[in-house]
């Protein structure tokens, strides 16, 4: 982008360079898209966008598409059940039925199981990477922000459901993603991620206080 950089101040040149470097060293779910802060021409922004989302090109198997399925387990209507082995989230409707969604789950060493309660819901949530996550990524040469405002590039995606145990925030979320190609994979630090259109669908149907079972 030499012709664009020539028009930018030294501070902006450095910032744009950082953005490009970060895009080439981070995956889509962790990228802090600094180029948004600069007034880039549309064609160059499109090129950056394509680079940014290149990790989302994986075709997700059709079995992970949202659908209503038979559900025979003994959970009351409104309960969310996450099957981490098979990468499904069930939202129990009742009468032997549930909505089933494909999800991305914790990678090796970050899976968990247990029961939790949804105590908070947020649209286009801000992302606050935990200190432990920031330290892990820093050791890999990736600098995560302390806070990232909600938006299409935020790894929490369009919606988030906050999981609590005993009145305390677990730091785990059920949320959307800016990397839809990751659905069906072990990719997260323990959170459960859905496509944005799926998490919006789920969000509309879930009430505060709903029980979540992760197994």
PDB file of C-alpha atoms in Angstrom:
ATOM      1  CA  UNK A   1       0.000   0.000   0.000  1.00  0.00           C
ATOM      2  CA  UNK A   2       2.815   2.518  -0.721  1.00  0.00           C
ATOM      3  CA  UNK A   3       0.598   5.194  -2.183  1.00  0.00           C
ATOM      4  CA  UNK A   4      -1.684   5.113   0.868  1.00  0.00           C
ATOM      5  CA  UNK A   5       1.108   5.090   3.418  1.00  0.00           C
ATOM      6  CA  UNK A   6       2.611   8.148   1.766  1.00  0.00           C
ATOM      7  CA  UNK A   7      -0.532  10.101   2.590  1.00  0.00           C
ATOM      8  CA  UNK A   8      -0.575   8.986   6.245  1.00  0.00           C
ATOM      9  CA  UNK A   9       1.193  10.492   9.221  1.00  0.00           C
ATOM     10  CA  UNK A  10       4.135   8.570  10.762  1.00  0.00           C
ATOM     11  CA  UNK A  11       1.909   7.445  13.627  1.00  0.00           C
ATOM     12  CA  UNK A  12      -0.684   6.094  11.217  1.00  0.00           C
ATOM     13  CA  UNK A  13       1.972   4.397   9.100  1.00  0.00           C
ATOM     14  CA  UNK A  14       3.239   2.563  12.175  1.00  0.00           C
ATOM     15  CA  UNK A  15      -0.315   1.659  13.188  1.00  0.00           C
ATOM     16  CA  UNK A  16      -1.186   0.310   9.757  1.00  0.00           C
ATOM     17  CA  UNK A  17       2.015  -1.715   9.690  1.00  0.00           C
ATOM     18  CA  UNK A  18       1.149  -3.210  13.079  1.00  0.00           C
ATOM     19  CA  UNK A  19      -2.311  -4.085  11.788  1.00  0.00           C
ATOM     20  CA  UNK A  20      -0.899  -5.856   8.745  1.00  0.00           C
ATOM     21  CA  UNK A  21       1.699  -7.703  10.794  1.00  0.00           C
ATOM     22  CA  UNK A  22      -0.930  -8.824  13.281  1.00  0.00           C
ATOM     23  CA  UNK A  23      -3.175 -10.081  10.526  1.00  0.00           C
ATOM     24  CA  UNK A  24      -0.409 -12.295   9.208  1.00  0.00           C
ATOM     25  CA  UNK A  25       0.467 -13.767  12.611  1.00  0.00           C
ATOM     26  CA  UNK A  26      -2.955 -14.198  14.285  1.00  0.00           C
ATOM     27  CA  UNK A  27      -5.993 -16.287  13.516  1.00  0.00           C
ATOM     28  CA  UNK A  28      -9.343 -14.589  12.921  1.00  0.00           C
ATOM     29  CA  UNK A  29     -10.704 -15.362  16.381  1.00  0.00           C
ATOM     30  CA  UNK A  30      -7.959 -13.411  18.174  1.00  0.00           C
ATOM     31  CA  UNK A  31      -7.130 -10.546  15.790  1.00  0.00           C
ATOM     32  CA  UNK A  32      -7.315  -6.958  16.986  1.00  0.00           C
ATOM     33  CA  UNK A  33      -8.147  -5.206  13.717  1.00  0.00           C
ATOM     34  CA  UNK A  34      -6.197  -1.959  14.178  1.00  0.00           C
ATOM     35  CA  UNK A  35      -6.659  -0.937  10.559  1.00  0.00           C
ATOM     36  CA  UNK A  36     -10.210   0.106  11.438  1.00  0.00           C
ATOM     37  CA  UNK A  37      -8.732   3.209  13.045  1.00  0.00           C
ATOM     38  CA  UNK A  38      -7.415   4.506   9.740  1.00  0.00           C
ATOM     39  CA  UNK A  39      -9.185   5.970   6.762  1.00  0.00           C
ATOM     40  CA  UNK A  40      -8.119   3.453   4.133  1.00  0.00           C
ATOM     41  CA  UNK A  41      -9.530   3.466   0.584  1.00  0.00           C
ATOM     42  CA  UNK A  42     -12.280   0.941  -0.068  1.00  0.00           C
ATOM     43  CA  UNK A  43     -10.154  -1.346  -2.240  1.00  0.00           C
ATOM     44  CA  UNK A  44      -7.400  -1.568   0.372  1.00  0.00           C
ATOM     45  CA  UNK A  45      -9.899  -2.079   3.177  1.00  0.00           C
ATOM     46  CA  UNK A  46     -11.450  -4.930   1.162  1.00  0.00           C
ATOM     47  CA  UNK A  47      -8.032  -6.541   0.754  1.00  0.00           C
ATOM     48  CA  UNK A  48      -7.433  -6.292   4.497  1.00  0.00           C
ATOM     49  CA  UNK A  49     -10.886  -7.705   5.204  1.00  0.00           C
ATOM     50  CA  UNK A  50     -10.179 -10.666   2.936  1.00  0.00           C
ATOM     51  CA  UNK A  51      -6.889 -11.280   4.702  1.00  0.00           C
ATOM     52  CA  UNK A  52      -8.562 -10.946   8.074  1.00  0.00           C
ATOM     53  CA  UNK A  53     -11.301 -13.484   7.353  1.00  0.00           C
ATOM     54  CA  UNK A  54      -9.186 -15.986   5.446  1.00  0.00           C
ATOM     55  CA  UNK A  55      -9.437 -18.404   8.379  1.00  0.00           C
ATOM     56  CA  UNK A  56     -13.214 -18.621   7.804  1.00  0.00           C
ATOM     57  CA  UNK A  57     -13.056 -20.304   4.384  1.00  0.00           C
ATOM     58  CA  UNK A  58     -13.489 -23.831   5.799  1.00  0.00           C
ATOM     59  CA  UNK A  59     -16.756 -25.393   4.707  1.00  0.00           C
ATOM     60  CA  UNK A  60     -18.649 -26.502   7.790  1.00  0.00           C
ATOM     61  CA  UNK A  61     -20.367 -29.911   7.440  1.00  0.00           C
ATOM     62  CA  UNK A  62     -24.136 -29.708   6.988  1.00  0.00           C
ATOM     63  CA  UNK A  63     -24.751 -31.708  10.154  1.00  0.00           C
ATOM     64  CA  UNK A  64     -23.872 -28.564  12.102  1.00  0.00           C
ATOM     65  CA  UNK A  65     -26.709 -26.552  10.544  1.00  0.00           C
ATOM     66  CA  UNK A  66     -29.405 -25.395  12.943  1.00  0.00           C
ATOM     67  CA  UNK A  67     -32.479 -27.621  13.101  1.00  0.00           C
ATOM     68  CA  UNK A  68     -35.179 -29.031  15.381  1.00  0.00           C
ATOM     69  CA  UNK A  69     -34.413 -32.615  16.420  1.00  0.00           C
ATOM     70  CA  UNK A  70     -35.894 -35.300  18.644  1.00  0.00           C
ATOM     71  CA  UNK A  71     -34.573 -35.020  22.188  1.00  0.00           C
ATOM     72  CA  UNK A  72     -35.355 -37.679  24.756  1.00  0.00           C
ATOM     73  CA  UNK A  73     -33.148 -36.734  27.704  1.00  0.00           C
ATOM     74  CA  UNK A  74     -34.798 -35.651  30.936  1.00  0.00           C
ATOM     75  CA  UNK A  75     -34.219 -31.883  30.911  1.00  0.00           C
ATOM     76  CA  UNK A  76     -36.939 -29.330  31.364  1.00  0.00           C
ATOM     77  CA  UNK A  77     -37.855 -26.937  28.557  1.00  0.00           C
ATOM     78  CA  UNK A  78     -35.480 -23.992  28.372  1.00  0.00           C
ATOM     79  CA  UNK A  79     -32.393 -25.949  29.428  1.00  0.00           C
ATOM     80  CA  UNK A  80     -29.261 -25.696  27.285  1.00  0.00           C
ATOM     81  CA  UNK A  81     -27.175 -28.858  26.950  1.00  0.00           C
ATOM     82  CA  UNK A  82     -23.744 -28.717  25.315  1.00  0.00           C
ATOM     83  CA  UNK A  83     -22.327 -31.963  23.923  1.00  0.00           C
ATOM     84  CA  UNK A  84     -18.651 -31.048  23.587  1.00  0.00           C
ATOM     85  CA  UNK A  85     -17.674 -34.408  22.102  1.00  0.00           C
ATOM     86  CA  UNK A  86     -20.047 -34.139  19.150  1.00  0.00           C
ATOM     87  CA  UNK A  87     -19.952 -30.323  18.937  1.00  0.00           C
ATOM     88  CA  UNK A  88     -23.671 -29.732  19.432  1.00  0.00           C
ATOM     89  CA  UNK A  89     -25.665 -27.362  21.604  1.00  0.00           C
ATOM     90  CA  UNK A  90     -29.259 -28.346  22.381  1.00  0.00           C
ATOM     91  CA  UNK A  91     -31.885 -25.876  23.541  1.00  0.00           C
ATOM     92  CA  UNK A  92     -34.696 -28.007  24.910  1.00  0.00           C
ATOM     93  CA  UNK A  93     -38.128 -27.013  23.607  1.00  0.00           C
ATOM     94  CA  UNK A  94     -40.156 -29.712  25.377  1.00  0.00           C
ATOM     95  CA  UNK A  95     -42.418 -32.473  24.100  1.00  0.00           C
ATOM     96  CA  UNK A  96     -39.375 -34.492  23.063  1.00  0.00           C
ATOM     97  CA  UNK A  97     -37.908 -31.771  20.851  1.00  0.00           C
ATOM     98  CA  UNK A  98     -34.921 -29.411  20.939  1.00  0.00           C
ATOM     99  CA  UNK A  99     -33.206 -26.898  18.730  1.00  0.00           C
ATOM    100  CA  UNK A 100     -29.780 -28.237  17.821  1.00  0.00           C
ATOM    101  CA  UNK A 101     -26.896 -25.972  16.833  1.00  0.00           C
ATOM    102  CA  UNK A 102     -23.361 -26.740  15.700  1.00  0.00           C
ATOM    103  CA  UNK A 103     -20.717 -25.243  17.989  1.00  0.00           C
ATOM    104  CA  UNK A 104     -16.998 -24.793  18.426  1.00  0.00           C
ATOM    105  CA  UNK A 105     -15.704 -25.877  21.832  1.00  0.00           C
ATOM    106  CA  UNK A 106     -12.569 -25.839  23.963  1.00  0.00           C
ATOM    107  CA  UNK A 107      -9.312 -27.033  22.489  1.00  0.00           C
ATOM    108  CA  UNK A 108      -7.166 -29.651  24.214  1.00  0.00           C
ATOM    109  CA  UNK A 109      -6.538 -28.658  27.800  1.00  0.00           C
ATOM    110  CA  UNK A 110      -9.425 -26.161  27.865  1.00  0.00           C
ATOM    111  CA  UNK A 111     -12.498 -28.393  27.849  1.00  0.00           C
ATOM    112  CA  UNK A 112     -14.713 -28.471  30.931  1.00  0.00           C
ATOM    113  CA  UNK A 113     -17.966 -29.943  32.132  1.00  0.00           C
ATOM    114  CA  UNK A 114     -20.574 -29.073  34.715  1.00  0.00           C
ATOM    115  CA  UNK A 115     -23.701 -27.001  35.263  1.00  0.00           C
ATOM    116  CA  UNK A 116     -24.061 -23.227  35.131  1.00  0.00           C
ATOM    117  CA  UNK A 117     -26.729 -20.531  35.001  1.00  0.00           C
ATOM    118  CA  UNK A 118     -27.156 -17.701  32.531  1.00  0.00           C
ATOM    119  CA  UNK A 119     -27.029 -14.504  34.600  1.00  0.00           C
ATOM    120  CA  UNK A 120     -26.361 -11.976  31.856  1.00  0.00           C
ATOM    121  CA  UNK A 121     -27.077 -11.490  28.158  1.00  0.00           C
ATOM    122  CA  UNK A 122     -25.439  -8.960  25.830  1.00  0.00           C
ATOM    123  CA  UNK A 123     -25.808  -7.867  22.218  1.00  0.00           C
ATOM    124  CA  UNK A 124     -22.564  -7.173  20.350  1.00  0.00           C
ATOM    125  CA  UNK A 125     -20.631  -7.651  23.601  1.00  0.00           C
ATOM    126  CA  UNK A 126     -17.262  -6.130  24.393  1.00  0.00           C
ATOM    127  CA  UNK A 127     -14.419  -8.616  24.777  1.00  0.00           C
ATOM    128  CA  UNK A 128     -12.203  -8.601  27.864  1.00  0.00           C
ATOM    129  CA  UNK A 129      -9.570 -11.324  27.331  1.00  0.00           C
ATOM    130  CA  UNK A 130      -8.646 -12.774  30.746  1.00  0.00           C
ATOM    131  CA  UNK A 131      -5.149 -12.004  31.995  1.00  0.00           C
ATOM    132  CA  UNK A 132      -4.142 -15.659  31.636  1.00  0.00           C
ATOM    133  CA  UNK A 133      -5.189 -15.642  27.970  1.00  0.00           C
ATOM    134  CA  UNK A 134      -3.315 -12.411  27.289  1.00  0.00           C
ATOM    135  CA  UNK A 135      -0.206 -13.913  28.893  1.00  0.00           C
ATOM    136  CA  UNK A 136      -0.481 -17.108  26.794  1.00  0.00           C
ATOM    137  CA  UNK A 137      -0.871 -15.180  23.581  1.00  0.00           C
ATOM    138  CA  UNK A 138       1.904 -12.723  24.471  1.00  0.00           C
ATOM    139  CA  UNK A 139       4.259 -15.686  24.849  1.00  0.00           C
ATOM    140  CA  UNK A 140       3.385 -16.563  21.236  1.00  0.00           C
ATOM    141  CA  UNK A 141       4.058 -13.024  20.058  1.00  0.00           C
ATOM    142  CA  UNK A 142       0.383 -12.027  19.851  1.00  0.00           C
ATOM    143  CA  UNK A 143      -0.714  -8.977  21.794  1.00  0.00           C
ATOM    144  CA  UNK A 144      -4.382  -9.024  22.750  1.00  0.00           C
ATOM    145  CA  UNK A 145      -6.233  -5.911  23.880  1.00  0.00           C
ATOM    146  CA  UNK A 146      -7.373  -5.504  27.473  1.00  0.00           C
ATOM    147  CA  UNK A 147     -10.764  -4.560  26.050  1.00  0.00           C
ATOM    148  CA  UNK A 148     -12.228  -4.701  22.560  1.00  0.00           C
ATOM    149  CA  UNK A 149     -15.550  -3.047  21.787  1.00  0.00           C
ATOM    150  CA  UNK A 150     -18.313  -5.116  20.232  1.00  0.00           C
ATOM    151  CA  UNK A 151     -18.554  -5.338  16.461  1.00  0.00           C
ATOM    152  CA  UNK A 152     -18.171  -7.618  13.475  1.00  0.00           C
ATOM    153  CA  UNK A 153     -14.460  -8.163  14.171  1.00  0.00           C
ATOM    154  CA  UNK A 154     -14.909  -8.946  17.840  1.00  0.00           C
ATOM    155  CA  UNK A 155     -14.324 -12.668  18.535  1.00  0.00           C
ATOM    156  CA  UNK A 156     -17.445 -12.807  20.757  1.00  0.00           C
ATOM    157  CA  UNK A 157     -19.585 -12.112  17.726  1.00  0.00           C
ATOM    158  CA  UNK A 158     -23.140 -10.806  17.746  1.00  0.00           C
ATOM    159  CA  UNK A 159     -24.410 -12.067  21.114  1.00  0.00           C
ATOM    160  CA  UNK A 160     -23.120 -13.517  24.381  1.00  0.00           C
ATOM    161  CA  UNK A 161     -24.692 -15.492  27.228  1.00  0.00           C
ATOM    162  CA  UNK A 162     -22.658 -15.282  30.446  1.00  0.00           C
ATOM    163  CA  UNK A 163     -22.302 -18.436  32.538  1.00  0.00           C
ATOM    164  CA  UNK A 164     -22.245 -18.281  36.342  1.00  0.00           C
ATOM    165  CA  UNK A 165     -21.785 -20.914  39.032  1.00  0.00           C
ATOM    166  CA  UNK A 166     -22.807 -20.195  42.614  1.00  0.00           C
ATOM    167  CA  UNK A 167     -23.333 -16.536  41.747  1.00  0.00           C
ATOM    168  CA  UNK A 168     -19.778 -16.151  40.384  1.00  0.00           C
ATOM    169  CA  UNK A 169     -18.806 -15.484  36.797  1.00  0.00           C
ATOM    170  CA  UNK A 170     -17.074 -18.552  35.337  1.00  0.00           C
ATOM    171  CA  UNK A 171     -15.536 -16.395  32.566  1.00  0.00           C
ATOM    172  CA  UNK A 172     -17.039 -18.885  30.108  1.00  0.00           C
ATOM    173  CA  UNK A 173     -19.546 -17.674  27.545  1.00  0.00           C
ATOM    174  CA  UNK A 174     -21.878 -19.010  24.907  1.00  0.00           C
ATOM    175  CA  UNK A 175     -21.267 -16.532  22.125  1.00  0.00           C
ATOM    176  CA  UNK A 176     -21.070 -15.841  18.410  1.00  0.00           C
ATOM    177  CA  UNK A 177     -17.917 -15.728  16.354  1.00  0.00           C
ATOM    178  CA  UNK A 178     -16.152 -13.757  13.636  1.00  0.00           C
ATOM    179  CA  UNK A 179     -14.712 -17.064  12.380  1.00  0.00           C
ATOM    180  CA  UNK A 180     -17.705 -19.177  11.265  1.00  0.00           C
ATOM    181  CA  UNK A 181     -15.376 -21.772   9.743  1.00  0.00           C
ATOM    182  CA  UNK A 182     -14.402 -22.797  13.276  1.00  0.00           C
ATOM    183  CA  UNK A 183     -17.791 -24.364  14.017  1.00  0.00           C
ATOM    184  CA  UNK A 184     -17.424 -28.090  14.689  1.00  0.00           C
ATOM    185  CA  UNK A 185     -13.842 -27.777  15.914  1.00  0.00           C
ATOM    186  CA  UNK A 186     -11.948 -27.707  19.213  1.00  0.00           C
ATOM    187  CA  UNK A 187     -10.772 -24.112  19.027  1.00  0.00           C
ATOM    188  CA  UNK A 188     -11.626 -22.031  22.076  1.00  0.00           C
ATOM    189  CA  UNK A 189     -10.278 -21.473  25.573  1.00  0.00           C
ATOM    190  CA  UNK A 190     -13.413 -23.097  26.994  1.00  0.00           C
ATOM    191  CA  UNK A 191     -16.179 -20.896  25.607  1.00  0.00           C
ATOM    192  CA  UNK A 192     -18.922 -22.313  23.395  1.00  0.00           C
ATOM    193  CA  UNK A 193     -19.174 -20.512  20.064  1.00  0.00           C
ATOM    194  CA  UNK A 194     -21.950 -20.515  17.455  1.00  0.00           C
ATOM    195  CA  UNK A 195     -22.375 -18.867  14.086  1.00  0.00           C
ATOM    196  CA  UNK A 196     -23.653 -15.315  14.544  1.00  0.00           C
ATOM    197  CA  UNK A 197     -27.020 -16.126  12.970  1.00  0.00           C
ATOM    198  CA  UNK A 198     -27.365 -19.099  15.313  1.00  0.00           C
ATOM    199  CA  UNK A 199     -26.422 -17.245  18.481  1.00  0.00           C
ATOM    200  CA  UNK A 200     -28.944 -14.518  17.575  1.00  0.00           C
ATOM    201  CA  UNK A 201     -31.604 -17.220  17.144  1.00  0.00           C
ATOM    202  CA  UNK A 202     -30.693 -18.802  20.491  1.00  0.00           C
ATOM    203  CA  UNK A 203     -30.421 -15.443  22.277  1.00  0.00           C
ATOM    204  CA  UNK A 204     -34.035 -14.572  21.437  1.00  0.00           C
ATOM    205  CA  UNK A 205     -35.249 -17.787  23.060  1.00  0.00           C
ATOM    206  CA  UNK A 206     -33.096 -17.983  26.190  1.00  0.00           C
ATOM    207  CA  UNK A 207     -34.211 -16.418  29.469  1.00  0.00           C
ATOM    208  CA  UNK A 208     -32.034 -15.175  32.282  1.00  0.00           C
ATOM    209  CA  UNK A 209     -31.752 -17.894  34.909  1.00  0.00           C
ATOM    210  CA  UNK A 210     -31.745 -20.683  32.344  1.00  0.00           C
ATOM    211  CA  UNK A 211     -29.725 -23.766  33.277  1.00  0.00           C
ATOM    212  CA  UNK A 212     -26.772 -24.823  31.143  1.00  0.00           C
ATOM    213  CA  UNK A 213     -25.300 -28.324  31.274  1.00  0.00           C
ATOM    214  CA  UNK A 214     -21.896 -28.865  29.640  1.00  0.00           C
ATOM    215  CA  UNK A 215     -20.700 -32.431  29.245  1.00  0.00           C
TER     216      UNK A 215
END
